[in-house]
Structures are given as structure tokens and as C-alpha cells.
PDB file of C-alpha atoms and ligand atoms in Angstrom:
ATOM      1  CA  MET Q 267      73.091  -4.481 -42.062  1.00  0.00           C
ATOM      2  CA  LYS Q 268      75.817  -5.118 -39.511  1.00  0.00           C
ATOM      3  CA  ASP Q 269      77.460  -1.987 -38.077  1.00  0.00           C
ATOM      4  CA  ARG Q 270      80.983  -1.942 -39.446  1.00  0.00           C
ATOM      5  CA  SER Q 271      83.858   0.509 -39.268  1.00  0.00           C
ATOM      6  CA  VAL Q 272      84.854  -0.242 -42.845  1.00  0.00           C
ATOM      7  CA  LEU Q 273      82.854  -1.909 -45.581  1.00  0.00           C
ATOM      8  CA  ILE Q 274      84.177  -4.394 -48.105  1.00  0.00           C
ATOM      9  CA  SER Q 275      82.755  -4.378 -51.627  1.00  0.00           C
ATOM     10  CA  PRO Q 276      84.118  -7.448 -53.445  1.00  0.00           C
ATOM     11  CA  SER Q 277      84.576  -6.938 -57.176  1.00  0.00           C
ATOM     12  CA  ILE Q 278      83.281  -9.890 -59.169  1.00  0.00           C
ATOM     13  CA  LEU Q 279      85.744  -8.988 -61.916  1.00  0.00           C
ATOM     14  CA  ALA Q 280      88.032 -11.461 -60.172  1.00  0.00           C
ATOM     15  CA  ALA Q 281      85.364 -14.182 -59.991  1.00  0.00           C
ATOM     16  CA  ASP Q 282      84.567 -16.907 -62.507  1.00  0.00           C
ATOM     17  CA  PHE Q 283      82.111 -15.321 -64.971  1.00  0.00           C
ATOM     18  CA  SER Q 284      80.727 -18.727 -65.882  1.00  0.00           C
ATOM     19  CA  GLU Q 285      79.267 -18.884 -62.367  1.00  0.00           C
ATOM     20  CA  PRO Q 286      78.447 -15.328 -61.277  1.00  0.00           C
ATOM     21  CA  CYS Q 287      75.775 -16.431 -58.824  1.00  0.00           C
ATOM     22  CA  HIS Q 288      78.317 -18.556 -57.061  1.00  0.00           C
ATOM     23  CA  ALA Q 289      80.307 -15.355 -56.350  1.00  0.00           C
ATOM     24  CA  LEU Q 290      77.197 -13.524 -55.126  1.00  0.00           C
ATOM     25  CA  ASP Q 291      76.264 -16.426 -52.863  1.00  0.00           C
ATOM     26  CA  LEU Q 292      79.774 -16.528 -51.435  1.00  0.00           C
ATOM     27  CA  ILE Q 293      79.666 -12.792 -50.661  1.00  0.00           C
ATOM     28  CA  SER Q 294      76.240 -13.099 -48.990  1.00  0.00           C
ATOM     29  CA  SER Q 295      77.192 -16.193 -47.035  1.00  0.00           C
ATOM     30  CA  LEU Q 296      80.099 -14.273 -45.513  1.00  0.00           C
ATOM     31  CA  GLY Q 297      77.690 -11.639 -44.201  1.00  0.00           C
ATOM     32  CA  LEU Q 298      78.898  -8.869 -46.518  1.00  0.00           C
ATOM     33  CA  ASP Q 299      76.386  -6.372 -47.878  1.00  0.00           C
ATOM     34  CA  TYR Q 300      77.952  -4.958 -51.060  1.00  0.00           C
ATOM     35  CA  VAL Q 301      79.055  -6.333 -54.391  1.00  0.00           C
ATOM     36  CA  HIS Q 302      81.097  -4.202 -56.796  1.00  0.00           C
ATOM     37  CA  LEU Q 303      80.143  -4.571 -60.461  1.00  0.00           C
ATOM     38  CA  ASP Q 304      82.721  -3.233 -62.934  1.00  0.00           C
ATOM     39  CA  VAL Q 305      81.208  -2.182 -66.251  1.00  0.00           C
ATOM     40  CA  MET Q 306      83.834  -1.563 -68.962  1.00  0.00           C
ATOM     41  CA  ASP Q 307      83.246  -0.458 -72.548  1.00  0.00           C
ATOM     42  CA  GLY Q 308      86.564  -1.052 -74.324  1.00  0.00           C
ATOM     43  CA  SER Q 309      86.830   2.692 -74.993  1.00  0.00           C
ATOM     44  CA  PHE Q 310      87.118   4.556 -71.703  1.00  0.00           C
ATOM     45  CA  VAL Q 311      89.204   1.607 -70.522  1.00  0.00           C
ATOM     46  CA  PRO Q 312      91.013  -1.014 -72.605  1.00  0.00           C
ATOM     47  CA  ASN Q 313      88.789  -3.871 -71.503  1.00  0.00           C
ATOM     48  CA  ILE Q 314      85.181  -5.006 -71.910  1.00  0.00           C
ATOM     49  CA  THR Q 315      83.106  -6.718 -69.261  1.00  0.00           C
ATOM     50  CA  PHE Q 316      79.294  -6.699 -69.122  1.00  0.00           C
ATOM     51  CA  GLY Q 317      76.288  -4.388 -69.354  1.00  0.00           C
ATOM     52  CA  PHE Q 318      72.893  -3.772 -67.814  1.00  0.00           C
ATOM     53  CA  LYS Q 319      71.275  -7.015 -69.030  1.00  0.00           C
ATOM     54  CA  PHE Q 320      73.777  -9.011 -66.991  1.00  0.00           C
ATOM     55  CA  ILE Q 321      73.144  -6.824 -63.927  1.00  0.00           C
ATOM     56  CA  LYS Q 322      69.377  -7.106 -64.363  1.00  0.00           C
ATOM     57  CA  ASP Q 323      69.642 -10.894 -64.410  1.00  0.00           C
ATOM     58  CA  LEU Q 324      71.883 -10.949 -61.338  1.00  0.00           C
ATOM     59  CA  ARG Q 325      69.381  -8.708 -59.538  1.00  0.00           C
ATOM     60  CA  LYS Q 326      66.823 -11.531 -59.667  1.00  0.00           C
ATOM     61  CA  ARG Q 327      69.206 -13.702 -57.691  1.00  0.00           C
ATOM     62  CA  SER Q 328      70.587 -11.376 -55.035  1.00  0.00           C
ATOM     63  CA  ASP Q 329      69.672  -8.851 -52.348  1.00  0.00           C
ATOM     64  CA  LEU Q 330      73.196  -7.458 -52.054  1.00  0.00           C
ATOM     65  CA  VAL Q 331      73.778  -3.747 -52.526  1.00  0.00           C
ATOM     66  CA  PHE Q 332      74.740  -3.489 -56.197  1.00  0.00           C
ATOM     67  CA  ASP Q 333      77.633  -1.036 -56.347  1.00  0.00           C
ATOM     68  CA  VAL Q 334      77.942  -0.379 -60.086  1.00  0.00           C
ATOM     69  CA  HIS Q 335      81.187   1.218 -61.271  1.00  0.00           C
ATOM     70  CA  LEU Q 336      80.715   2.561 -64.796  1.00  0.00           C
ATOM     71  CA  MET Q 337      83.967   2.725 -66.726  1.00  0.00           C
ATOM     72  CA  ILE Q 338      82.241   3.869 -69.903  1.00  0.00           C
ATOM     73  CA  GLU Q 339      82.373   6.998 -72.076  1.00  0.00           C
ATOM     74  CA  SER Q 340      79.480   9.467 -71.688  1.00  0.00           C
ATOM     75  CA  PRO Q 341      77.778   7.385 -68.998  1.00  0.00           C
ATOM     76  CA  GLU Q 342      74.725   9.683 -69.032  1.00  0.00           C
ATOM     77  CA  ARG Q 343      73.592   7.746 -72.151  1.00  0.00           C
ATOM     78  CA  TYR Q 344      72.958   4.645 -70.047  1.00  0.00           C
ATOM     79  CA  ILE Q 345      72.204   5.803 -66.510  1.00  0.00           C
ATOM     80  CA  LYS Q 346      68.506   5.054 -66.863  1.00  0.00           C
ATOM     81  CA  ASN Q 347      69.251   1.532 -68.093  1.00  0.00           C
ATOM     82  CA  PHE Q 348      71.578   0.791 -65.195  1.00  0.00           C
ATOM     83  CA  ALA Q 349      69.156   2.304 -62.688  1.00  0.00           C
ATOM     84  CA  GLN Q 350      66.330   0.177 -64.068  1.00  0.00           C
ATOM     85  CA  SER Q 351      68.519  -2.928 -64.069  1.00  0.00           C
ATOM     86  CA  GLY Q 352      68.637  -2.808 -60.271  1.00  0.00           C
ATOM     87  CA  ALA Q 353      71.804  -0.890 -59.451  1.00  0.00           C
ATOM     88  CA  ASP Q 354      71.741   0.666 -55.970  1.00  0.00           C
ATOM     89  CA  ILE Q 355      74.841   2.815 -56.342  1.00  0.00           C
ATOM     90  CA  ILE Q 356      75.948   4.150 -59.724  1.00  0.00           C
ATOM     91  CA  THR Q 357      79.432   5.620 -59.958  1.00  0.00           C
ATOM     92  CA  VAL Q 358      80.574   7.584 -63.000  1.00  0.00           C
ATOM     93  CA  HIS Q 359      84.068   8.753 -63.873  1.00  0.00           C
ATOM     94  CA  LYS Q 360      84.900  12.433 -63.893  1.00  0.00           C
ATOM     95  CA  GLU Q 361      87.111  11.787 -66.941  1.00  0.00           C
ATOM     96  CA  ALA Q 362      84.339  10.055 -68.912  1.00  0.00           C
ATOM     97  CA  THR Q 363      81.818  12.873 -69.184  1.00  0.00           C
ATOM     98  CA  LYS Q 364      81.711  16.509 -70.224  1.00  0.00           C
ATOM     99  CA  HIS Q 365      78.685  16.954 -67.999  1.00  0.00           C
ATOM    100  CA  LEU Q 366      79.543  15.486 -64.628  1.00  0.00           C
ATOM    101  CA  ASP Q 367      76.978  17.497 -62.696  1.00  0.00           C
ATOM    102  CA  ARG Q 368      74.252  16.387 -65.097  1.00  0.00           C
ATOM    103  CA  ALA Q 369      75.311  12.722 -64.926  1.00  0.00           C
ATOM    104  CA  ILE Q 370      75.247  12.771 -61.114  1.00  0.00           C
ATOM    105  CA  SER Q 371      71.900  14.553 -61.052  1.00  0.00           C
ATOM    106  CA  MET Q 372      70.457  11.949 -63.426  1.00  0.00           C
ATOM    107  CA  ILE Q 373      71.496   9.175 -61.023  1.00  0.00           C
ATOM    108  CA  LYS Q 374      69.858  10.988 -58.103  1.00  0.00           C
ATOM    109  CA  GLU Q 375      66.688  11.595 -60.147  1.00  0.00           C
ATOM    110  CA  GLU Q 376      66.480   7.835 -60.683  1.00  0.00           C
ATOM    111  CA  GLY Q 377      66.424   7.473 -56.890  1.00  0.00           C
ATOM    112  CA  LYS Q 378      69.864   5.849 -56.736  1.00  0.00           C
ATOM    113  CA  GLU Q 379      72.963   6.701 -54.752  1.00  0.00           C
ATOM    114  CA  ALA Q 380      75.548   8.521 -56.838  1.00  0.00           C
ATOM    115  CA  GLY Q 381      79.291   8.200 -56.887  1.00  0.00           C
ATOM    116  CA  VAL Q 382      82.036  10.069 -58.689  1.00  0.00           C
ATOM    117  CA  ALA Q 383      85.265   8.235 -59.536  1.00  0.00           C
ATOM    118  CA  ILE Q 384      88.675   9.697 -60.299  1.00  0.00           C
ATOM    119  CA  ASN Q 385      91.623   8.091 -62.033  1.00  0.00           C
ATOM    120  CA  PRO Q 386      95.088   8.157 -60.436  1.00  0.00           C
ATOM    121  CA  ALA Q 387      96.126  11.197 -62.533  1.00  0.00           C
ATOM    122  CA  THR Q 388      93.068  13.264 -61.595  1.00  0.00           C
ATOM    123  CA  SER Q 389      93.260  15.690 -58.685  1.00  0.00           C
ATOM    124  CA  ILE Q 390      90.588  16.185 -56.054  1.00  0.00           C
ATOM    125  CA  CYS Q 391      90.169  19.846 -57.063  1.00  0.00           C
ATOM    126  CA  GLU Q 392      88.649  18.654 -60.348  1.00  0.00           C
ATOM    127  CA  ILE Q 393      85.622  17.220 -58.559  1.00  0.00           C
ATOM    128  CA  GLU Q 394      85.339  19.826 -55.816  1.00  0.00           C
ATOM    129  CA  ASN Q 395      82.204  21.376 -57.308  1.00  0.00           C
ATOM    130  CA  VAL Q 396      80.217  18.125 -57.143  1.00  0.00           C
ATOM    131  CA  LEU Q 397      81.280  16.930 -53.696  1.00  0.00           C
ATOM    132  CA  TYR Q 398      78.145  18.379 -52.120  1.00  0.00           C
ATOM    133  CA  LEU Q 399      76.006  16.271 -54.495  1.00  0.00           C
ATOM    134  CA  VAL Q 400      77.505  12.801 -54.238  1.00  0.00           C
ATOM    135  CA  ASP Q 401      77.051   9.899 -51.847  1.00  0.00           C
ATOM    136  CA  TYR Q 402      80.419   8.322 -52.725  1.00  0.00           C
ATOM    137  CA  VAL Q 403      83.794   9.386 -54.018  1.00  0.00           C
ATOM    138  CA  LEU Q 404      85.677   6.484 -55.561  1.00  0.00           C
ATOM    139  CA  VAL Q 405      89.431   6.938 -55.558  1.00  0.00           C
ATOM    140  CA  MET Q 406      90.981   4.692 -58.202  1.00  0.00           C
ATOM    141  CA  SER Q 407      94.211   3.391 -56.756  1.00  0.00           C
ATOM    142  CA  VAL Q 408      95.190   1.702 -60.046  1.00  0.00           C
ATOM    143  CA  ASN Q 409      94.560   2.749 -63.623  1.00  0.00           C
ATOM    144  CA  PRO Q 410      91.101   1.367 -64.362  1.00  0.00           C
ATOM    145  CA  GLY Q 411      90.578  -1.542 -66.722  1.00  0.00           C
ATOM    146  CA  PHE Q 412      91.983  -4.621 -65.047  1.00  0.00           C
ATOM    147  CA  GLY Q 413      92.013  -6.443 -61.753  1.00  0.00           C
ATOM    148  CA  GLY Q 414      95.142  -7.682 -60.046  1.00  0.00           C
ATOM    149  CA  GLN Q 415      97.260  -4.528 -60.424  1.00  0.00           C
ATOM    150  CA  SER Q 416      99.460  -2.959 -57.741  1.00  0.00           C
ATOM    151  CA  PHE Q 417      98.120  -0.232 -55.456  1.00  0.00           C
ATOM    152  CA  ILE Q 418      99.528   3.219 -56.288  1.00  0.00           C
ATOM    153  CA  PRO Q 419     100.697   4.627 -52.901  1.00  0.00           C
ATOM    154  CA  GLU Q 420     100.135   8.266 -54.023  1.00  0.00           C
ATOM    155  CA  SER Q 421      96.418   7.500 -53.731  1.00  0.00           C
ATOM    156  CA  LEU Q 422      96.716   7.744 -49.945  1.00  0.00           C
ATOM    157  CA  LYS Q 423      97.316  11.504 -50.221  1.00  0.00           C
ATOM    158  CA  LYS Q 424      94.064  11.910 -52.133  1.00  0.00           C
ATOM    159  CA  ILE Q 425      92.126   9.899 -49.572  1.00  0.00           C
ATOM    160  CA  ARG Q 426      93.517  12.108 -46.780  1.00  0.00           C
ATOM    161  CA  GLU Q 427      92.698  15.254 -48.747  1.00  0.00           C
ATOM    162  CA  LEU Q 428      89.125  14.101 -49.314  1.00  0.00           C
ATOM    163  CA  ASN Q 429      88.749  13.221 -45.664  1.00  0.00           C
ATOM    164  CA  GLU Q 430      89.916  16.723 -44.707  1.00  0.00           C
ATOM    165  CA  ILE Q 431      87.529  18.441 -47.129  1.00  0.00           C
ATOM    166  CA  ARG Q 432      84.689  16.283 -45.847  1.00  0.00           C
ATOM    167  CA  LYS Q 433      85.363  17.357 -42.266  1.00  0.00           C
ATOM    168  CA  GLU Q 434      85.834  21.023 -43.121  1.00  0.00           C
ATOM    169  CA  GLU Q 435      82.744  21.289 -45.289  1.00  0.00           C
ATOM    170  CA  GLY Q 436      80.534  18.871 -43.369  1.00  0.00           C
ATOM    171  CA  TYR Q 437      79.910  16.701 -46.451  1.00  0.00           C
ATOM    172  CA  GLU Q 438      78.528  13.226 -45.998  1.00  0.00           C
ATOM    173  CA  PHE Q 439      79.984  11.300 -48.930  1.00  0.00           C
ATOM    174  CA  ARG Q 440      81.744   8.026 -48.229  1.00  0.00           C
ATOM    175  CA  ILE Q 441      85.221   7.391 -49.571  1.00  0.00           C
ATOM    176  CA  MET Q 442      85.587   4.243 -51.634  1.00  0.00           C
ATOM    177  CA  VAL Q 443      89.001   2.969 -52.705  1.00  0.00           C
ATOM    178  CA  ASP Q 444      89.357   0.665 -55.686  1.00  0.00           C
ATOM    179  CA  GLY Q 445      92.392  -1.175 -57.026  1.00  0.00           C
ATOM    180  CA  GLY Q 446      95.138  -3.284 -55.511  1.00  0.00           C
ATOM    181  CA  VAL Q 447      93.625  -3.335 -52.020  1.00  0.00           C
ATOM    182  CA  ASN Q 448      95.030  -6.228 -50.004  1.00  0.00           C
ATOM    183  CA  LEU Q 449      96.080  -7.346 -46.545  1.00  0.00           C
ATOM    184  CA  ASN Q 450      99.372  -5.459 -46.780  1.00  0.00           C
ATOM    185  CA  ASN Q 451      97.889  -2.023 -47.435  1.00  0.00           C
ATOM    186  CA  HIS Q 452      94.362  -2.029 -45.990  1.00  0.00           C
ATOM    187  CA  LYS Q 453      95.444  -0.451 -42.731  1.00  0.00           C
ATOM    188  CA  ALA Q 454      97.106   2.550 -44.388  1.00  0.00           C
ATOM    189  CA  ILE Q 455      94.041   3.009 -46.612  1.00  0.00           C
ATOM    190  CA  LYS Q 456      91.661   2.939 -43.636  1.00  0.00           C
ATOM    191  CA  ASP Q 457      93.912   5.242 -41.606  1.00  0.00           C
ATOM    192  CA  ALA Q 458      93.845   7.735 -44.476  1.00  0.00           C
ATOM    193  CA  GLY Q 459      90.044   7.898 -44.132  1.00  0.00           C
ATOM    194  CA  ALA Q 460      88.537   5.323 -46.517  1.00  0.00           C
ATOM    195  CA  ASP Q 461      85.102   3.908 -45.642  1.00  0.00           C
ATOM    196  CA  ILE Q 462      84.668   1.248 -48.323  1.00  0.00           C
ATOM    197  CA  LEU Q 463      87.368  -0.975 -49.726  1.00  0.00           C
ATOM    198  CA  VAL Q 464      86.777  -2.596 -53.106  1.00  0.00           C
ATOM    199  CA  THR Q 465      88.714  -5.795 -53.424  1.00  0.00           C
ATOM    200  CA  GLY Q 466      88.889  -8.187 -56.343  1.00  0.00           C
ATOM    201  CA  GLU Q 467      91.813 -10.562 -56.537  1.00  0.00           C
ATOM    202  CA  ALA Q 468      92.837 -10.355 -52.898  1.00  0.00           C
ATOM    203  CA  PHE Q 469      89.305 -11.315 -51.855  1.00  0.00           C
ATOM    204  CA  PHE Q 470      88.587 -14.078 -54.361  1.00  0.00           C
ATOM    205  CA  LYS Q 471      92.045 -15.622 -54.088  1.00  0.00           C
ATOM    206  CA  ALA Q 472      92.116 -15.594 -50.278  1.00  0.00           C
ATOM    207  CA  ASP Q 473      92.544 -19.092 -48.833  1.00  0.00           C
ATOM    208  CA  ASP Q 474      90.277 -18.241 -45.950  1.00  0.00           C
ATOM    209  CA  HIS Q 475      87.628 -15.629 -46.775  1.00  0.00           C
ATOM    210  CA  GLU Q 476      86.437 -15.296 -43.182  1.00  0.00           C
ATOM    211  CA  SER Q 477      89.840 -14.427 -41.794  1.00  0.00           C
ATOM    212  CA  PHE Q 478      90.452 -12.068 -44.744  1.00  0.00           C
ATOM    213  CA  ILE Q 479      87.282 -10.144 -43.809  1.00  0.00           C
ATOM    214  CA  GLU Q 480      88.096 -10.226 -40.082  1.00  0.00           C
ATOM    215  CA  GLU Q 481      91.523  -8.790 -40.725  1.00  0.00           C
ATOM    216  CA  ILE Q 482      90.230  -5.985 -42.962  1.00  0.00           C
ATOM    217  CA  GLU Q 483      87.491  -5.144 -40.471  1.00  0.00           C
ATOM    218  CA  SER Q 484      89.816  -5.249 -37.470  1.00  0.00           C
TER     219      SER Q 484
HETATM  220  C1  DX5 K 193      89.647  -1.985 -62.005  1.00  0.00           C
HETATM  221  C2  DX5 K 193      88.333  -2.195 -61.308  1.00  0.00           C
HETATM  222  C3  DX5 K 193      88.432  -2.755 -59.958  1.00  0.00           C
HETATM  223  C4  DX5 K 193      89.066  -4.118 -59.894  1.00  0.00           C
HETATM  224  C5  DX5 K 193      89.726  -4.253 -58.550  1.00  0.00           C
HETATM  225  O1  DX5 K 193      89.469  -1.204 -63.125  1.00  0.00           O
HETATM  226  O2  DX5 K 193      87.613  -0.975 -61.204  1.00  0.00           O
HETATM  227  O3  DX5 K 193      87.180  -2.760 -59.292  1.00  0.00           O
HETATM  228  O4  DX5 K 193      88.154  -5.160 -60.059  1.00  0.00           O
HETATM  229  O5  DX5 K 193      90.391  -5.453 -58.540  1.00  0.00           O
HETATM  230  P1  DX5 K 193      91.721  -5.700 -57.678  1.00  0.00           P
HETATM  231  O6  DX5 K 193      91.315  -5.632 -56.233  1.00  0.00           O
HETATM  232  O7  DX5 K 193      92.145  -7.054 -58.122  1.00  0.00           O
HETATM  233  O8  DX5 K 193      92.696  -4.605 -58.030  1.00  0.00           O
HETATM  234 ZN1   ZN K 194      85.824  -0.940 -59.833  1.00  0.00          ZN
END
């Protein structure tokens, strides 16, 4: 992997689902390492996407780091399935489980990297007790469920707060930001302390993908 100051994890939610491999090939050809896979159940969020069978089939065609964002109720029911489908990172929502510590521990027991995600209305203090356990904290900067929404600027405060806690406590989690990331706000998001930027529409709709990446990485 190339040494980068910030990582980009393109969300294929914004790609053409009739040609998912085309999106994976594009991401790889640009030298990126991650792909963000948004799993939605129509209950935790008002939208439905795909499940572990789809991810398992994509796995056969790609060496990218599969960054799987589970927007599903009680994710612990399916962690084993997603781990076995070839996910590298599995992120669960704090709001989707009564047993967050257990869900995160299950991901780690499967030998995968674990992330915890929080919705815009959730405060950092609600996940404080699992910060020592996780590899990623995903700050949702839109309400989850759809691509192409506008970045909620209040999210920057949460990124800064997480960055402070990380320094104070010596934690090693990486901060991932998801929703409405684009060329107008990436600098503020990075300055606040984000390490990984998820980008759907802005990435797939960019006229020139190489200059989009160069600008984000600059
Ligand atoms: C939203 C998803 C995001 C989404 C981001 O619920 O979790 O990953 O695909 O897409 P953009 O960048 O278009 O907001
Ligand atoms: Zn996502």
C-alpha cells in the first residue's frame, strides 16, 4: 500500500449496480486500496442495498480492502456471514445494537478489523467505553440511508473531539467520515483529524478521477 496522509474509501452505492466489477476495477486502477460497501436492511435505514452473497461474489474479483458498513438492526446476527464473505473491516452502528461491546468483540474474534459508527444525533460519549476496542470510528456526516446528501457541518466538532480523545488516551483507532464528502469540504474534514474519507457521489461523478484523488490527498 502507498503511504498516504489520508485514505479514500469510495462507496459503490453511487456506482452502477449492474456493473459492480467495473467500479472495483476503476478504484484499483486509480491506485486506491479501499472500497466502502454499504449494507442496508430497510429497517435501521429506509433503504435496501445488498447482503453477504453479493460481497462474497465481489471478493472473488478484487483484492481491495473491503470496508463493510453495516446499516442493519442487530448486526451481531450476521457478523459471521459478513466475515466469511470476505469483509476486511466490519463497522456496526452504535444505534443498531443493544450489545455494542459484544458485536465489536465478535468482529475481532473473526479476525477482522472492527469499526463503530455513529449517526449525526449520537454523541461521542455514547461510544466512549468501546473506543479502546475498535480499529475505526465512523462518523456519519449525513443521516444514513442514501448517497448524495449534504454534509452536516456539526460533524466536524465530533471529529475534533474524537481526535482529542485519541491523543489523550493513546488510542489507535482511525477516524472515518462518511456522507457528503466532496472537494469543497475535504480540507476542513482532514484538518479536524479524519484519516479516511468515504466518498460516493463526489467520487463517481468526478469528471477526472485522478485529479479528484490528487486534490483530496494534497
Ligand atoms: C450513506 C452511506 C454512505 C454513502 C456516501 O448512508 O453510508 O457511505 O454512500 O455517499 P455520498 O458520498 O454520496 O454522501
Ligand atoms: Zn457508508
